[in-house]
XYZ file of C-alpha atoms in Angstrom:
558
model
C -1.125 -30.462 -0.112
C -2.157 -30.110 3.525
C 0.163 -31.852 5.956
C -0.210 -33.686 9.219
C 2.347 -33.080 11.959
C 4.207 -36.253 11.098
C 4.542 -35.290 7.437
C 6.443 -32.031 7.926
C 9.534 -32.052 5.681
C 13.019 -31.715 7.111
C 14.022 -29.174 4.482
C 12.370 -26.927 1.912
C 13.351 -24.210 -0.549
C 11.094 -21.513 0.934
C 9.288 -21.522 4.284
C 6.352 -19.100 4.486
C 4.922 -18.063 7.843
C 1.203 -17.355 7.537
C -1.565 -18.820 5.365
C -3.212 -15.498 4.596
C -3.597 -14.097 1.075
C 0.021 -12.936 0.807
C 1.553 -16.220 1.972
C -0.805 -18.277 -0.201
C -0.117 -16.094 -3.247
C 3.638 -16.524 -2.828
C 3.124 -20.284 -2.445
C 1.146 -20.421 -5.706
C 3.816 -18.467 -7.576
C 6.561 -20.737 -6.278
C 4.505 -23.806 -7.152
C 4.163 -22.547 -10.707
C 7.934 -22.146 -10.861
C 8.653 -25.634 -9.546
C 10.072 -24.408 -6.227
C 9.236 -26.239 -3.017
C 7.366 -24.168 -0.430
C 6.045 -24.894 3.045
C 3.360 -22.638 4.510
C 3.313 -22.647 8.317
C 0.044 -21.470 9.888
C -0.507 -21.364 13.638
C -4.315 -21.489 13.310
C -6.120 -24.733 12.570
C -7.873 -23.331 9.490
C -8.113 -20.303 7.228
C -9.452 -17.105 8.783
C -13.187 -16.595 8.260
C -14.149 -13.152 9.576
C -14.619 -9.631 8.103
C -11.535 -8.534 6.206
C -10.636 -6.909 2.863
C -13.389 -6.131 0.355
C -11.642 -4.034 -2.332
C -9.556 -5.534 -5.144
C -7.851 -3.540 -7.887
C -6.741 -4.403 -11.409
C -3.111 -4.959 -10.442
C -4.217 -7.548 -7.905
C -6.357 -9.486 -10.395
C -3.489 -9.375 -12.881
C -1.268 -11.008 -10.264
C -3.840 -13.755 -9.751
C -4.010 -14.163 -13.533
C -0.309 -15.032 -13.565
C -0.992 -18.048 -11.314
C -4.058 -19.188 -13.223
C -6.667 -18.146 -10.653
C -7.996 -14.778 -11.842
C -11.032 -16.031 -13.722
C -12.366 -18.104 -10.856
C -11.622 -15.287 -8.399
C -13.349 -12.787 -10.703
C -16.483 -14.918 -10.535
C -16.638 -13.948 -6.851
C -16.266 -10.191 -7.420
C -18.519 -7.275 -8.291
C -16.548 -5.512 -11.032
C -16.350 -1.812 -11.866
C -17.771 -0.784 -8.508
C -18.206 2.936 -8.004
C -17.402 4.669 -4.726
C -19.511 7.630 -3.676
C -18.653 10.065 -0.877
C -21.772 11.685 0.573
C -22.130 14.950 2.482
C -24.004 15.346 5.744
C -27.158 15.972 3.683
C -26.666 12.987 1.381
C -25.254 14.755 -1.685
C -22.399 13.135 -3.604
C -19.361 15.387 -3.171
C -16.859 12.938 -4.697
C -17.236 9.983 -7.036
C -14.708 7.328 -8.002
C -15.777 5.577 -11.203
C -12.764 4.546 -13.306
C -13.668 2.983 -16.648
C -10.197 2.038 -17.815
C -9.091 -1.576 -18.140
C -5.509 -0.633 -18.926
C -4.135 -3.693 -17.147
C -6.770 -6.132 -18.402
C -9.146 -6.005 -15.431
C -11.568 -3.542 -13.795
C -9.815 -0.832 -11.838
C -12.059 -1.481 -8.788
C -13.965 -4.612 -7.724
C -15.520 -5.684 -4.460
C -14.912 -9.190 -3.156
C -15.234 -11.388 -0.090
C -11.797 -12.203 1.274
C -12.509 -15.573 2.915
C -13.830 -16.820 -0.449
C -10.705 -15.657 -2.284
C -8.414 -17.055 0.423
C -10.109 -20.421 -0.080
C -9.440 -20.246 -3.829
C -5.779 -19.412 -3.199
C -5.571 -22.313 -0.758
C -7.157 -24.722 -3.227
C -4.902 -23.350 -5.970
C -1.844 -24.295 -3.945
C -3.088 -27.885 -3.871
C -2.248 -28.132 -7.594
C 1.448 -28.395 -6.791
C 3.101 -31.404 -5.187
C 5.975 -29.187 -4.034
C 3.706 -26.798 -2.110
C 2.715 -27.964 1.370
C 0.532 -26.251 3.974
C 0.715 -27.087 7.671
C -2.014 -25.801 9.990
C -1.747 -25.764 13.800
C 1.995 -25.227 13.330
C 3.529 -22.268 15.136
C 7.000 -20.877 14.489
C 8.704 -20.536 17.857
C 12.079 -19.267 16.633
C 14.409 -19.196 13.651
C 18.116 -18.700 13.031
C 19.739 -17.424 9.850
C 22.802 -19.643 9.497
C 24.234 -18.068 6.360
C 23.310 -20.610 3.699
C 19.926 -21.566 5.185
C 17.441 -20.668 7.917
C 16.830 -23.085 10.777
C 13.137 -22.836 11.707
C 11.842 -24.245 14.990
C 8.123 -25.005 15.078
C 5.635 -26.291 17.631
C 2.944 -28.717 16.533
C 0.395 -30.876 18.284
C 3.001 -33.632 18.285
C 5.753 -31.485 19.799
C 8.767 -29.509 18.561
C 10.226 -29.895 15.076
C 13.048 -28.251 13.126
C 12.928 -27.393 9.419
C 15.789 -26.136 7.261
C 14.751 -23.583 4.643
C 16.865 -21.823 2.062
C 14.684 -18.725 2.543
C 12.043 -17.621 5.053
C 9.205 -15.182 4.350
C 7.103 -13.739 7.166
C 3.534 -13.123 6.009
C 2.190 -13.328 9.534
C 0.311 -10.066 9.909
C 0.684 -6.815 11.813
C 1.855 -8.582 14.986
C 4.432 -10.530 12.954
C 6.698 -12.700 15.064
C 9.130 -12.797 12.147
C 9.478 -8.999 12.055
C 9.787 -8.835 15.841
C 12.429 -11.574 15.913
C 14.453 -9.604 13.367
C 14.088 -6.519 15.595
C 12.830 -4.463 12.645
C 11.184 -1.228 13.746
C 7.507 -0.859 12.796
C 7.269 2.881 12.419
C 4.100 4.948 12.351
C 0.958 5.436 14.378
C -1.942 3.472 15.732
C -4.965 5.673 15.030
C -7.329 6.150 17.944
C -10.183 5.632 15.460
C -11.872 2.251 15.583
C -14.568 0.848 13.319
C -17.115 -1.888 13.805
C -17.630 -4.050 10.720
C -20.957 -5.835 10.157
C -21.576 -8.243 7.277
C -25.183 -8.973 6.291
C -26.717 -11.714 4.182
C -29.589 -11.138 1.721
C -28.532 -7.545 1.113
C -31.271 -5.393 2.700
C -30.228 -2.286 0.715
C -29.486 -3.657 -2.741
C -27.596 -0.606 -4.006
C -24.763 -1.842 -6.241
C -21.869 0.405 -5.223
C -19.914 1.679 -2.221
C -21.167 4.660 -0.218
C -19.181 6.601 2.368
C -21.605 8.557 4.518
C -19.416 11.334 5.881
C -21.705 12.225 8.774
C -19.765 13.718 11.714
C -22.121 12.257 14.348
C -21.030 8.753 13.262
C -19.464 8.267 9.815
C -20.319 4.958 8.202
C -19.632 2.991 5.047
C -22.022 0.834 3.030
C -20.535 -1.606 0.500
C -22.305 -4.009 -1.853
C -20.493 -7.360 -1.881
C -20.865 -10.334 -4.225
C -23.423 -13.079 -3.696
C -26.016 -10.846 -2.083
C -23.934 -9.694 0.868
C -23.714 -6.182 2.328
C -20.958 -4.716 4.487
C -21.616 -1.837 6.859
C -18.812 -0.171 8.816
C -19.480 2.352 11.596
C -17.012 4.543 13.446
C -16.623 3.633 17.113
C -17.081 6.670 19.328
C -15.411 7.451 22.639
C -15.051 4.520 24.995
C -17.592 2.237 23.296
C -16.553 -1.395 23.581
C -16.692 -4.277 21.126
C -18.885 -6.225 23.532
C -21.381 -3.363 23.604
C -21.405 -2.634 19.877
C -21.431 -6.261 18.701
C -24.208 -7.325 21.054
C -27.600 -7.924 19.350
C -28.885 -4.641 20.772
C -25.752 -2.713 19.777
C -25.827 -4.042 16.224
C -29.490 -3.089 15.823
C -28.794 0.464 17.030
C -26.022 0.805 14.445
C -28.020 -0.767 11.625
C -30.878 1.638 12.336
C -28.679 4.391 10.842
C -28.775 2.622 7.469
C -31.873 0.387 7.456
C -35.555 1.060 8.073
C -36.034 -2.323 9.793
C -32.735 -3.324 11.392
C -34.326 -6.189 13.277
C -35.010 -7.956 9.971
C -31.351 -7.936 8.878
C -29.555 -11.276 8.797
C -26.179 -10.656 10.456
C -23.362 -12.973 9.423
C -20.562 -11.610 11.587
C -19.272 -8.472 13.256
C -15.916 -7.307 14.542
C -14.140 -4.121 15.695
C -10.953 -2.967 13.977
C -8.420 -0.282 14.849
C -6.909 1.730 12.009
C -3.116 1.634 11.804
C -0.556 3.384 9.641
C 2.776 1.612 10.019
C 5.751 0.761 7.837
C 8.624 -1.577 8.615
C 12.024 0.090 8.476
C 13.275 -2.736 6.258
C 11.661 -5.639 4.391
C 14.651 -7.999 4.340
C 17.401 -9.193 6.658
C 19.768 -11.842 5.342
C 17.737 -14.850 4.230
C 14.541 -13.633 5.852
C 11.939 -11.296 4.332
C 8.585 -9.902 5.436
C 5.563 -9.085 3.285
C 1.983 -7.864 3.525
C 0.725 -6.648 6.894
C 3.966 -7.826 8.491
C 5.687 -5.070 6.467
C 3.025 -2.352 6.357
C -0.401 -1.466 7.723
C -2.705 1.235 6.397
C -6.203 2.576 7.084
C -8.970 1.088 4.962
C -10.057 4.276 3.196
C -8.568 3.459 -0.192
C -8.907 -0.318 0.136
C -5.201 -0.757 -0.539
C -4.004 -2.862 2.395
C -4.934 -6.128 0.694
C -3.737 -4.979 -2.726
C -0.408 -3.753 -1.357
C 0.196 -7.167 0.178
C -0.454 -8.887 -3.155
C 1.969 -6.435 -4.804
C 4.590 -7.560 -2.271
C 3.906 -11.212 -3.057
C 4.087 -10.660 -6.808
C 7.324 -8.680 -6.626
C 9.065 -11.110 -4.286
C 7.890 -14.509 -5.510
C 9.329 -14.508 -9.042
C 12.683 -13.327 -7.710
C 12.751 -16.046 -5.045
C 11.818 -18.633 -7.658
C 14.615 -17.584 -9.995
C 17.163 -17.524 -7.168
C 16.234 -21.014 -5.987
C 16.376 -22.330 -9.559
C 19.818 -20.805 -10.040
C 18.624 -18.391 -12.708
C 19.417 -15.301 -10.634
C 21.911 -14.391 -7.956
C 20.872 -13.784 -4.363
C 21.517 -10.069 -4.852
C 18.367 -9.704 -6.945
C 16.360 -10.061 -3.722
C 17.769 -6.753 -2.460
C 15.552 -5.072 -5.059
C 12.414 -6.272 -3.246
C 12.684 -3.590 -0.589
C 13.853 -0.820 -2.929
C 10.958 -1.504 -5.290
C 8.175 -2.036 -2.769
C 8.791 0.048 0.351
C 8.497 3.496 -1.269
C 5.193 2.668 -2.931
C 3.793 1.088 0.233
C 4.559 4.343 2.056
C 2.793 6.343 -0.651
C -0.325 4.201 -0.238
C -0.214 4.608 3.548
C 0.049 8.395 3.199
C -2.868 8.464 0.751
C -5.038 6.355 3.057
C -4.266 8.507 6.102
C -5.039 11.708 4.178
C -8.292 10.258 2.837
C -9.403 9.355 6.355
C -8.773 12.875 7.620
C -10.807 14.340 4.770
C -13.714 11.924 4.730
C -14.278 11.112 8.386
C -13.978 14.217 10.562
C -16.239 14.128 13.597
C -16.188 17.924 13.953
C -19.357 19.291 12.358
C -17.807 22.628 11.346
C -14.897 20.929 9.589
C -17.303 18.535 7.853
C -19.442 21.477 6.676
C -16.371 23.239 5.266
C -15.230 20.040 3.542
C -18.636 19.610 1.918
C -18.698 23.172 0.586
C -15.157 22.992 -0.813
C -15.646 19.508 -2.296
C -18.905 20.417 -4.032
C -17.264 23.520 -5.510
C -14.266 21.560 -6.786
C -16.580 18.889 -8.162
C -17.993 21.513 -10.548
C -14.578 21.890 -12.238
C -14.352 19.168 -14.949
C -10.571 18.511 -14.741
C -10.765 18.166 -10.941
C -13.796 15.895 -11.209
C -12.042 13.653 -13.763
C -8.993 13.463 -11.492
C -11.079 11.798 -8.785
C -13.489 9.838 -10.976
C -10.680 8.099 -12.855
C -8.613 7.463 -9.676
C -5.701 9.485 -11.006
C -4.820 10.324 -7.410
C -3.812 6.698 -6.794
C 0.007 6.457 -6.734
C 1.031 3.979 -9.428
C 4.193 1.958 -8.778
C 7.229 3.361 -10.575
C 10.576 1.775 -9.783
C 13.579 4.067 -9.942
C 15.972 1.440 -8.604
C 15.984 -2.328 -8.751
C 15.766 -4.733 -11.670
C 15.497 -2.006 -14.309
C 17.843 -0.346 -16.780
C 19.072 3.077 -15.781
C 20.790 5.898 -17.650
C 24.151 7.446 -16.798
C 22.444 9.893 -14.415
C 20.933 7.021 -12.421
C 17.378 7.686 -13.609
C 15.292 4.970 -15.329
C 16.341 4.659 -18.968
C 13.075 5.556 -20.661
C 9.758 6.951 -19.484
C 8.153 3.497 -19.420
C 10.992 1.799 -17.562
C 9.977 0.800 -14.056
C 6.271 1.082 -14.844
C 3.626 -1.589 -15.292
C 3.093 -2.549 -18.948
C -0.487 -2.424 -20.256
C -2.406 -5.622 -20.878
C -4.725 -5.398 -23.883
C -6.351 -8.287 -25.674
C -4.243 -9.576 -28.560
C -4.858 -12.142 -31.286
C -2.754 -15.035 -32.530
C -2.711 -16.244 -36.140
C -5.808 -18.321 -36.659
C -8.004 -15.997 -34.616
C -7.365 -17.028 -31.008
C -7.973 -13.997 -28.816
C -6.513 -13.667 -25.336
C -5.149 -11.256 -22.782
C -1.515 -10.421 -23.454
C -0.190 -12.007 -20.247
C -1.766 -15.335 -21.149
C 0.363 -15.435 -24.305
C 3.493 -14.674 -22.283
C 3.164 -16.828 -19.170
C 5.044 -16.449 -15.883
C 8.445 -15.527 -17.320
C 10.480 -12.735 -18.857
C 9.445 -11.474 -22.279
C 11.052 -9.536 -25.095
C 8.268 -7.785 -26.969
C 8.867 -5.820 -30.152
C 6.594 -3.614 -32.213
C 6.519 -4.361 -35.937
C 9.456 -6.792 -36.191
C 10.724 -10.018 -34.673
C 13.003 -9.066 -31.757
C 15.268 -12.006 -32.591
C 16.406 -10.405 -35.859
C 18.016 -7.678 -33.749
C 19.858 -10.102 -31.453
C 23.369 -11.477 -31.677
C 23.670 -15.249 -31.261
C 24.845 -14.686 -27.680
C 21.853 -12.492 -26.841
C 19.489 -14.994 -28.412
C 21.064 -17.779 -26.371
C 20.710 -15.754 -23.156
C 17.006 -15.148 -23.632
C 16.451 -18.747 -24.700
C 18.249 -20.016 -21.595
C 16.046 -17.687 -19.520
C 12.980 -19.294 -21.079
C 11.791 -15.845 -22.142
C 8.781 -15.336 -24.373
C 9.691 -13.645 -27.652
C 6.824 -11.704 -29.215
C 6.436 -9.629 -32.350
C 3.356 -7.393 -32.208
C 1.925 -6.244 -35.536
C -1.224 -4.387 -36.588
C -4.196 -6.731 -36.679
C -4.508 -6.072 -40.425
C -1.091 -7.697 -41.035
C -1.486 -10.674 -38.706
C -2.412 -13.389 -41.180
C -0.280 -12.068 -44.041
C 2.814 -10.655 -42.334
C 5.713 -10.584 -44.808
C 8.516 -9.709 -42.385
C 11.051 -12.217 -41.095
C 9.857 -14.286 -38.133
C 12.382 -16.743 -36.694
C 11.521 -20.003 -34.931
C 10.668 -19.352 -31.286
C 8.980 -16.002 -31.863
C 5.221 -15.659 -31.483
C 3.412 -13.283 -33.806
C 0.423 -11.506 -32.234
C -2.006 -8.947 -33.579
C -2.721 -5.657 -31.824
C -6.463 -5.535 -31.282
C -7.944 -2.060 -30.886
C -4.531 -0.406 -31.535
C -3.695 -0.289 -27.815
C -0.047 -1.303 -28.225
C 0.358 0.840 -31.348
C -0.673 3.886 -29.320
C 1.499 2.871 -26.372
C 4.665 2.519 -28.459
C 3.868 5.744 -30.334
C 3.797 7.571 -26.993
C 7.338 6.387 -26.187
C 8.810 8.539 -28.979
C 12.547 7.865 -29.347
C 12.851 5.646 -26.264
C 12.462 2.542 -28.377
C 10.221 -0.116 -29.901
C 11.376 -3.173 -27.922
C 10.473 -3.705 -24.278
C 12.068 -6.125 -21.848
C 9.268 -7.295 -19.559
C 9.797 -8.880 -16.159
C 7.638 -11.791 -14.967
C 5.563 -9.291 -12.947
C 4.985 -7.299 -16.177
C 6.981 -4.276 -15.133
C 9.140 -2.801 -17.869
C 12.762 -3.620 -17.116
C 13.834 -1.552 -20.105
C 12.770 -0.081 -23.430
C 15.319 0.150 -26.241
C 15.747 0.829 -29.911
C 16.313 -2.372 -31.895
C 20.018 -1.783 -32.464
C 20.594 -1.368 -28.716
C 18.933 -4.655 -27.760
C 22.218 -6.575 -27.372
C 23.672 -3.958 -25.032
C 20.516 -3.706 -22.915
C 20.288 -7.489 -22.664
C 23.874 -7.603 -21.474
C 23.222 -5.113 -18.699
C 20.141 -6.998 -17.553
C 22.020 -10.313 -17.638
C 24.714 -8.917 -15.366
C 22.082 -7.474 -13.055
C 20.187 -10.743 -12.729
C 23.295 -12.909 -12.391
C 22.789 -16.613 -11.850
C 23.914 -19.341 -14.167
C 24.302 -18.437 -17.819
C 25.731 -20.255 -20.803
C 26.807 -17.032 -22.434
C 28.258 -13.834 -21.058
C 26.692 -11.630 -23.674
C 27.982 -8.528 -21.966
C 31.482 -9.510 -23.048
C 30.336 -9.603 -26.680
C 28.647 -6.192 -26.691
C 29.795 -3.987 -29.571
C 28.989 -0.655 -27.916
C 29.303 0.808 -24.398
C 26.704 -0.679 -22.080
C 24.022 1.340 -20.385
C 24.803 2.091 -16.787
C 23.020 -0.403 -14.544
C-alpha cells in the first residue's frame, strides 16, 4: 500500500531505504513471509529512465519465489544471444547459452522501469508492506534493539522505529555513508550515452557489441519493439552536447541509415564504476544492491547482483523477525554475498578492457587473437555457454561444513537445479513451485521422513519445511515405498534429478535446501538426524526440540 505523509507508521519490522528493484524485491519477500516492511523513497515516483536491460536465470528464479516471474517474463526477450564484433564486423565472440538449469533462460533482455512497476504492484498484495514516496531519510541511530529513523516528508519531520534497516539507496547511499563504510574501487573515466528508441529501426533480435576503437557502441533488442543503443563518450564531450537532437542524430548515424527517422524515447549519460563496500552490515543496519557494489555494464550483472543480495538477505530477515532464526544468521549475508559480488565486478572490468579499447593497434591484436581462439571448439563452448560467469558458491555461512572447514559435499553452498517435476495425477510444475518460499528436505528414491527421528521430524515440521520424495517418473503413480503424511511425492521428468544425484557419488541422496534454493547440505540418509541438528543450532531461534541433544553420532562441524 502507498502511504500519505500522515499515514506513516510509528514502528515497523523492517525499514527499507529506496524503492528501486532491490528494495522492492526485499519488500515482496517480507510480505510473503508476513513481516511488516516500510519502503522509504525520497522521489515522488518510481524512476523512469534508461537503466538495466539484462536479466539472468537466477534473477527470474528469485522473482518466481515471490509469485512475479511469469508476469515479468512476459516483458522479456528470452534466450538472447550476445555477439562481439570486430572492427570489420566479424563475430569474434558469441554468448548463446541454451541451458535452463535453474528453470529459466540463462539470458533475457528486459525494460527495467516495466519490471520495477511490477515489483511495486506486487508489493501492494500485502497489507503489511507500505511504500512512502517523497519521504527522505535524514538520519538514523542504531539503539541496540531497534533503529530510530528520522525522515523528512512534505508535512515535516517524523520518527519511525524499525527492528532492522536496509539501505537500498544506490551508489550514493546515505545509509552507507552514515555508517562510514568505505566504498573501495575506482570510478572509470569511461562514460557512455544511452539512447532508447521506439519502433525498433534495426529489428535484429539479439545484442551486438561493436568493438570499434573510434567509438565502441552497443545495440540491444528490447521487448515491445524497443531498441537500446549505447555509445562511448569520447574526451571532454558533454551530456548536453551528446543528448541534444543534433548530438543524438550524429551518434545514431553510426548504427542507422536514417537517424532522423528514429523515435527517441530518452537518453542519458552514465559513468562506469567498479566499487565494493568494505562491509555489508553494521549492527541492525545492512546495505544491498548498488549501495553495496557497483560494476561496469559489460556483463549485465549489476542488476542481477542486486537481486541476489535481496534474495539472500530477505529470507533471513523474515525468519529472524518471526523468531525462527537468531540474529546471528544475518552475519552470513556479507560472507555469502560480498565475495561473489567482487568476482562479478572483476569480470565486468576485465570484459570492458577487452571489448572496448580505443587504441586501434590493441583492438586489431584482440580481433586476431579472439578469432583464432574462436576456432578451438572447447574455447568457443566456454564462451558460448557462459561458463566464464562466476557462479555463487558459499564456503561459509548457512551451510554444513566438514572438519577441515570446507563445505561438506561438492553441492553444498551451490544453487540447486530447478527442473520440471510432476505430482501424482499429472500436474506438472517447476520444482520451486512445489516447494514454496521455505526450507525443504528433498530425498531421492525414498521419503526423507523415514530416515528422521521424532525430534528431527518435529524440527522440520516446526520450520514449516517442505518434505519431498523424488522418484523416477515411471514409479510416480504406483510407488510402493513408504510415504508418511506430510511428504509430497514428485516424479522426475526428463531424469534431471536422477542425473544430478548420480553425480554426487557418495556425498548423499538427501539435500537440505534453503529458501533461496542453495544447498545447505547433502547427506546420506542415515546421517540426516545429525545434519539436521547442526543446521538447527546454526539457525537458532525458537525450537520445540533440541534435536542436536538427541543425535546418536558425532555431529558434523558447523
